[in-house]
Short mmCIF file of N, CA and C in Angstrom, two decimals:
data_model
loop_
_atom_site.label_atom_id
_atom_site.label_comp_id
_atom_site.label_asym_id
_atom_site.label_seq_id
_atom_site.Cartn_x
_atom_site.Cartn_y
_atom_site.Cartn_z
N MET A 1 94.33 89.96 117.43
CA MET A 1 93.83 88.62 117.32
C MET A 1 94.50 87.78 118.39
N PRO A 2 93.88 86.72 118.80
CA PRO A 2 94.53 85.84 119.77
C PRO A 2 95.85 85.32 119.21
N ARG A 3 96.85 85.24 120.07
CA ARG A 3 98.19 84.82 119.61
C ARG A 3 98.17 83.48 118.90
N GLN A 4 97.32 82.56 119.35
CA GLN A 4 97.32 81.23 118.75
C GLN A 4 96.80 81.25 117.31
N HIS A 5 96.19 82.34 116.88
CA HIS A 5 95.67 82.44 115.51
C HIS A 5 96.56 83.25 114.58
N ARG A 6 97.64 83.82 115.10
CA ARG A 6 98.44 84.73 114.29
C ARG A 6 99.03 84.06 113.06
N HIS A 7 99.45 82.82 113.16
CA HIS A 7 100.06 82.15 112.01
C HIS A 7 99.03 81.88 110.92
N LEU A 8 97.86 81.43 111.28
CA LEU A 8 96.82 81.14 110.31
C LEU A 8 96.35 82.41 109.60
N VAL A 9 96.09 83.47 110.35
CA VAL A 9 95.61 84.71 109.76
C VAL A 9 96.70 85.35 108.91
N THR A 10 97.94 85.35 109.40
CA THR A 10 99.05 85.90 108.62
C THR A 10 99.26 85.10 107.34
N LEU A 11 99.19 83.79 107.42
CA LEU A 11 99.34 82.96 106.23
C LEU A 11 98.23 83.26 105.22
N ALA A 12 97.01 83.42 105.69
CA ALA A 12 95.90 83.74 104.78
C ALA A 12 96.15 85.05 104.05
N ALA A 13 96.61 86.06 104.79
CA ALA A 13 96.91 87.35 104.16
C ALA A 13 98.05 87.23 103.16
N CYS A 14 99.08 86.52 103.54
CA CYS A 14 100.26 86.40 102.67
C CYS A 14 99.97 85.58 101.42
N LEU A 15 99.15 84.56 101.54
CA LEU A 15 98.82 83.75 100.37
C LEU A 15 97.97 84.54 99.37
N ALA A 16 97.29 85.57 99.85
CA ALA A 16 96.49 86.41 98.96
C ALA A 16 97.36 87.40 98.18
N LEU A 17 98.62 87.50 98.55
CA LEU A 17 99.53 88.46 97.92
C LEU A 17 100.56 87.78 97.04
N PRO A 18 100.93 88.41 95.95
CA PRO A 18 102.09 87.91 95.20
C PRO A 18 103.36 88.36 95.92
N TYR A 19 104.49 88.08 95.34
CA TYR A 19 105.75 88.55 95.90
C TYR A 19 105.79 90.06 95.91
N ILE A 20 106.45 90.62 96.90
CA ILE A 20 106.72 92.04 96.96
C ILE A 20 108.19 92.17 96.60
N ALA A 21 108.44 92.64 95.39
CA ALA A 21 109.79 92.61 94.82
C ALA A 21 110.22 91.15 94.78
N LEU A 22 111.25 90.77 95.52
CA LEU A 22 111.73 89.38 95.50
C LEU A 22 111.38 88.61 96.77
N TYR A 23 110.43 89.13 97.57
CA TYR A 23 110.13 88.53 98.86
C TYR A 23 108.64 88.23 98.99
N ALA A 24 108.34 87.23 99.79
CA ALA A 24 106.95 86.88 100.10
C ALA A 24 106.80 86.80 101.63
N ARG A 25 105.57 86.83 102.08
CA ARG A 25 105.25 86.70 103.51
C ARG A 25 105.95 87.74 104.37
N CYS A 26 105.94 88.99 103.93
CA CYS A 26 106.57 90.08 104.65
C CYS A 26 105.60 90.63 105.69
N THR A 27 105.87 90.36 106.96
CA THR A 27 104.99 90.81 108.03
C THR A 27 105.80 91.22 109.26
N SER A 28 105.15 91.97 110.12
CA SER A 28 105.65 92.28 111.46
C SER A 28 104.55 91.93 112.43
N VAL A 29 104.93 91.42 113.61
CA VAL A 29 103.94 91.02 114.61
C VAL A 29 104.35 91.65 115.94
N TRP A 30 103.35 92.26 116.61
CA TRP A 30 103.55 92.83 117.93
C TRP A 30 102.61 92.16 118.92
N ARG A 31 103.11 91.93 120.12
CA ARG A 31 102.23 91.50 121.21
C ARG A 31 101.63 92.76 121.80
N ILE A 32 100.32 92.75 121.98
CA ILE A 32 99.61 93.90 122.52
C ILE A 32 98.61 93.41 123.56
N THR A 33 98.05 94.33 124.32
CA THR A 33 96.92 94.03 125.19
C THR A 33 95.71 94.69 124.57
N GLY A 34 94.75 93.89 124.17
CA GLY A 34 93.52 94.40 123.58
C GLY A 34 92.45 94.52 124.64
N SER A 35 91.51 95.43 124.41
CA SER A 35 90.36 95.54 125.29
C SER A 35 89.12 95.81 124.44
N TRP A 36 87.98 95.29 124.88
CA TRP A 36 86.74 95.45 124.13
C TRP A 36 85.56 95.19 125.06
N LEU A 37 84.41 95.74 124.66
CA LEU A 37 83.17 95.55 125.40
C LEU A 37 82.13 95.00 124.42
N PRO A 38 81.90 93.69 124.46
CA PRO A 38 80.89 93.11 123.56
C PRO A 38 79.49 93.55 123.97
N SER A 39 78.68 93.92 122.99
CA SER A 39 77.28 94.27 123.29
C SER A 39 76.53 93.03 123.74
N SER A 40 75.34 93.23 124.25
CA SER A 40 74.54 92.09 124.72
C SER A 40 74.15 91.16 123.57
N ALA A 41 74.17 91.67 122.32
CA ALA A 41 73.82 90.85 121.16
C ALA A 41 75.04 90.13 120.57
N ALA A 42 76.23 90.46 121.04
CA ALA A 42 77.45 89.87 120.47
C ALA A 42 77.63 88.44 120.92
N GLN A 43 78.37 87.71 120.12
CA GLN A 43 78.79 86.36 120.47
C GLN A 43 80.31 86.33 120.42
N PRO A 44 80.95 86.89 121.45
CA PRO A 44 82.40 87.06 121.39
C PRO A 44 83.16 85.74 121.35
N TYR A 45 84.25 85.76 120.60
CA TYR A 45 85.15 84.61 120.54
C TYR A 45 85.70 84.33 121.93
N GLN A 46 86.00 85.43 122.65
CA GLN A 46 86.60 85.32 123.98
C GLN A 46 85.87 86.30 124.89
N GLY A 47 85.54 85.89 126.09
CA GLY A 47 84.90 86.77 127.05
C GLY A 47 83.39 86.61 127.07
N THR A 48 82.74 87.55 127.74
CA THR A 48 81.31 87.49 127.96
C THR A 48 80.66 88.77 127.47
N ALA A 49 79.55 88.65 126.78
CA ALA A 49 78.80 89.82 126.31
C ALA A 49 78.44 90.69 127.51
N GLY A 50 78.57 92.02 127.34
CA GLY A 50 78.23 92.96 128.40
C GLY A 50 79.31 93.19 129.43
N GLU A 51 80.47 92.53 129.30
CA GLU A 51 81.57 92.70 130.25
C GLU A 51 82.83 93.16 129.50
N VAL A 52 83.51 94.15 130.07
CA VAL A 52 84.77 94.62 129.47
C VAL A 52 85.78 93.48 129.53
N GLN A 53 86.45 93.27 128.42
CA GLN A 53 87.44 92.19 128.31
C GLN A 53 88.82 92.79 128.04
N ARG A 54 89.85 92.12 128.51
CA ARG A 54 91.23 92.46 128.21
C ARG A 54 91.98 91.15 128.01
N ALA A 55 92.83 91.14 126.99
CA ALA A 55 93.59 89.91 126.73
C ALA A 55 94.84 90.24 125.93
N GLU A 56 95.84 89.39 126.09
CA GLU A 56 97.02 89.49 125.23
C GLU A 56 96.62 89.07 123.83
N GLU A 57 97.01 89.88 122.86
CA GLU A 57 96.70 89.60 121.47
C GLU A 57 97.93 89.90 120.63
N CYS A 58 97.78 89.73 119.33
CA CYS A 58 98.84 90.08 118.39
C CYS A 58 98.29 91.05 117.36
N ARG A 59 99.12 91.97 116.98
CA ARG A 59 98.82 92.88 115.88
C ARG A 59 99.78 92.51 114.76
N VAL A 60 99.24 92.32 113.57
CA VAL A 60 100.05 91.94 112.42
C VAL A 60 100.03 93.07 111.41
N GLU A 61 101.19 93.40 110.89
CA GLU A 61 101.29 94.44 109.88
C GLU A 61 101.97 93.88 108.64
N SER A 62 101.46 94.26 107.50
CA SER A 62 102.05 93.89 106.22
C SER A 62 101.74 95.01 105.24
N PHE A 63 102.00 94.81 103.99
CA PHE A 63 101.66 95.83 103.01
C PHE A 63 101.28 95.17 101.70
N CYS A 64 100.50 95.91 100.92
CA CYS A 64 100.06 95.41 99.63
C CYS A 64 99.77 96.61 98.72
N GLU A 65 99.60 96.33 97.48
CA GLU A 65 99.20 97.37 96.54
C GLU A 65 97.70 97.64 96.71
N ARG A 66 97.28 98.81 96.32
CA ARG A 66 95.87 99.21 96.47
C ARG A 66 94.92 98.20 95.82
N ASP A 67 95.29 97.71 94.64
CA ASP A 67 94.40 96.78 93.92
C ASP A 67 94.37 95.39 94.55
N GLN A 68 95.21 95.13 95.54
CA GLN A 68 95.22 93.83 96.23
C GLN A 68 94.47 93.87 97.55
N ALA A 69 94.08 95.04 98.01
CA ALA A 69 93.51 95.21 99.35
C ALA A 69 92.24 94.41 99.57
N ALA A 70 91.33 94.39 98.61
CA ALA A 70 90.08 93.65 98.79
C ALA A 70 90.32 92.16 98.92
N THR A 71 91.25 91.63 98.15
CA THR A 71 91.59 90.21 98.23
C THR A 71 92.19 89.87 99.59
N VAL A 72 93.09 90.73 100.07
CA VAL A 72 93.71 90.50 101.37
C VAL A 72 92.67 90.59 102.48
N LEU A 73 91.79 91.58 102.42
CA LEU A 73 90.76 91.74 103.44
C LEU A 73 89.84 90.51 103.50
N THR A 74 89.44 90.01 102.35
CA THR A 74 88.59 88.83 102.29
C THR A 74 89.29 87.63 102.92
N ALA A 75 90.57 87.44 102.61
CA ALA A 75 91.34 86.31 103.15
C ALA A 75 91.50 86.42 104.67
N VAL A 76 91.82 87.62 105.15
CA VAL A 76 92.03 87.81 106.59
C VAL A 76 90.72 87.58 107.35
N ARG A 77 89.63 88.15 106.86
CA ARG A 77 88.35 87.98 107.56
C ARG A 77 87.89 86.52 107.56
N ALA A 78 88.19 85.79 106.52
CA ALA A 78 87.81 84.37 106.47
C ALA A 78 88.59 83.54 107.49
N ALA A 79 89.84 83.92 107.75
CA ALA A 79 90.69 83.16 108.66
C ALA A 79 90.62 83.65 110.10
N HIS A 80 90.17 84.87 110.32
CA HIS A 80 90.19 85.50 111.64
C HIS A 80 89.06 84.94 112.51
N PRO A 81 89.34 84.66 113.79
CA PRO A 81 88.31 84.06 114.65
C PRO A 81 87.27 85.05 115.18
N TYR A 82 87.53 86.34 115.14
CA TYR A 82 86.60 87.31 115.73
C TYR A 82 85.41 87.59 114.83
N GLU A 83 84.29 87.95 115.45
CA GLU A 83 83.10 88.36 114.70
C GLU A 83 83.41 89.58 113.84
N GLU A 84 84.13 90.51 114.41
CA GLU A 84 84.49 91.76 113.73
C GLU A 84 86.01 91.94 113.79
N ALA A 85 86.69 91.45 112.80
CA ALA A 85 88.15 91.64 112.76
C ALA A 85 88.45 93.09 112.40
N VAL A 86 89.32 93.72 113.16
CA VAL A 86 89.73 95.09 112.86
C VAL A 86 90.89 95.04 111.87
N VAL A 87 90.64 95.53 110.68
CA VAL A 87 91.65 95.53 109.62
C VAL A 87 91.68 96.93 109.03
N HIS A 88 92.87 97.54 109.03
CA HIS A 88 93.02 98.89 108.47
C HIS A 88 94.00 98.84 107.30
N PHE A 89 93.70 99.60 106.27
CA PHE A 89 94.60 99.79 105.14
C PHE A 89 95.00 101.25 105.12
N LEU A 90 96.28 101.52 105.29
CA LEU A 90 96.78 102.89 105.35
C LEU A 90 97.67 103.17 104.15
N PRO A 91 97.42 104.25 103.42
CA PRO A 91 98.31 104.58 102.30
C PRO A 91 99.67 105.03 102.84
N LEU A 92 100.71 104.60 102.17
CA LEU A 92 102.08 104.96 102.57
C LEU A 92 102.71 105.85 101.50
N TYR A 93 103.57 106.72 101.92
CA TYR A 93 104.28 107.62 101.03
C TYR A 93 105.71 107.13 100.85
N ASP A 94 106.12 106.89 99.63
CA ASP A 94 107.49 106.48 99.32
C ASP A 94 108.15 107.63 98.59
N PRO A 95 109.04 108.39 99.25
CA PRO A 95 109.63 109.57 98.61
C PRO A 95 110.50 109.23 97.41
N LEU A 96 110.95 108.00 97.29
CA LEU A 96 111.79 107.63 96.15
C LEU A 96 110.99 107.33 94.90
N SER A 97 109.70 107.01 95.06
CA SER A 97 108.91 106.71 93.89
C SER A 97 107.82 107.75 93.62
N ALA A 98 107.71 108.74 94.51
CA ALA A 98 106.69 109.78 94.35
C ALA A 98 107.16 110.80 93.31
N PRO A 99 106.23 111.37 92.56
CA PRO A 99 106.62 112.41 91.60
C PRO A 99 107.15 113.65 92.32
N ASP A 100 108.05 114.34 91.67
CA ASP A 100 108.60 115.58 92.25
C ASP A 100 107.51 116.65 92.33
N VAL A 101 107.46 117.32 93.45
CA VAL A 101 106.53 118.43 93.63
C VAL A 101 107.33 119.65 93.97
N ASP A 102 107.20 120.68 93.15
CA ASP A 102 107.95 121.92 93.40
C ASP A 102 107.06 123.00 93.97
#
C-alpha cells in the first residue's frame, strides 16, 4: 500500500481485533518496492492502465485468530486505497501450544 496510507489501514485492521494477550495494535511494517500492470479496464489508484508501474510501498503484517480473519479483511479492504488490496492470511504453527505428535 502507499506509505501515506499505512497508518489508516493498520489502524482499521487493529481496531477490528481485540487484544492479543495483553497487547493491542501488534504490527510490523516493511518498506518495499511494488510493481503491477493495470489492465486497460482498471482504474488504478496510482499509475496508468496498460503501463507497468513501480512504487515504494509498505507491507504490513499482523496476526489474528481464524475466527477474526473475515472481520479484519473487511476492515482492511474498506480502508485500503487500491481497487484490489492484496491481503493474505497464513496459518502459523506454535510448537508450545500444538498437541504432541509421536
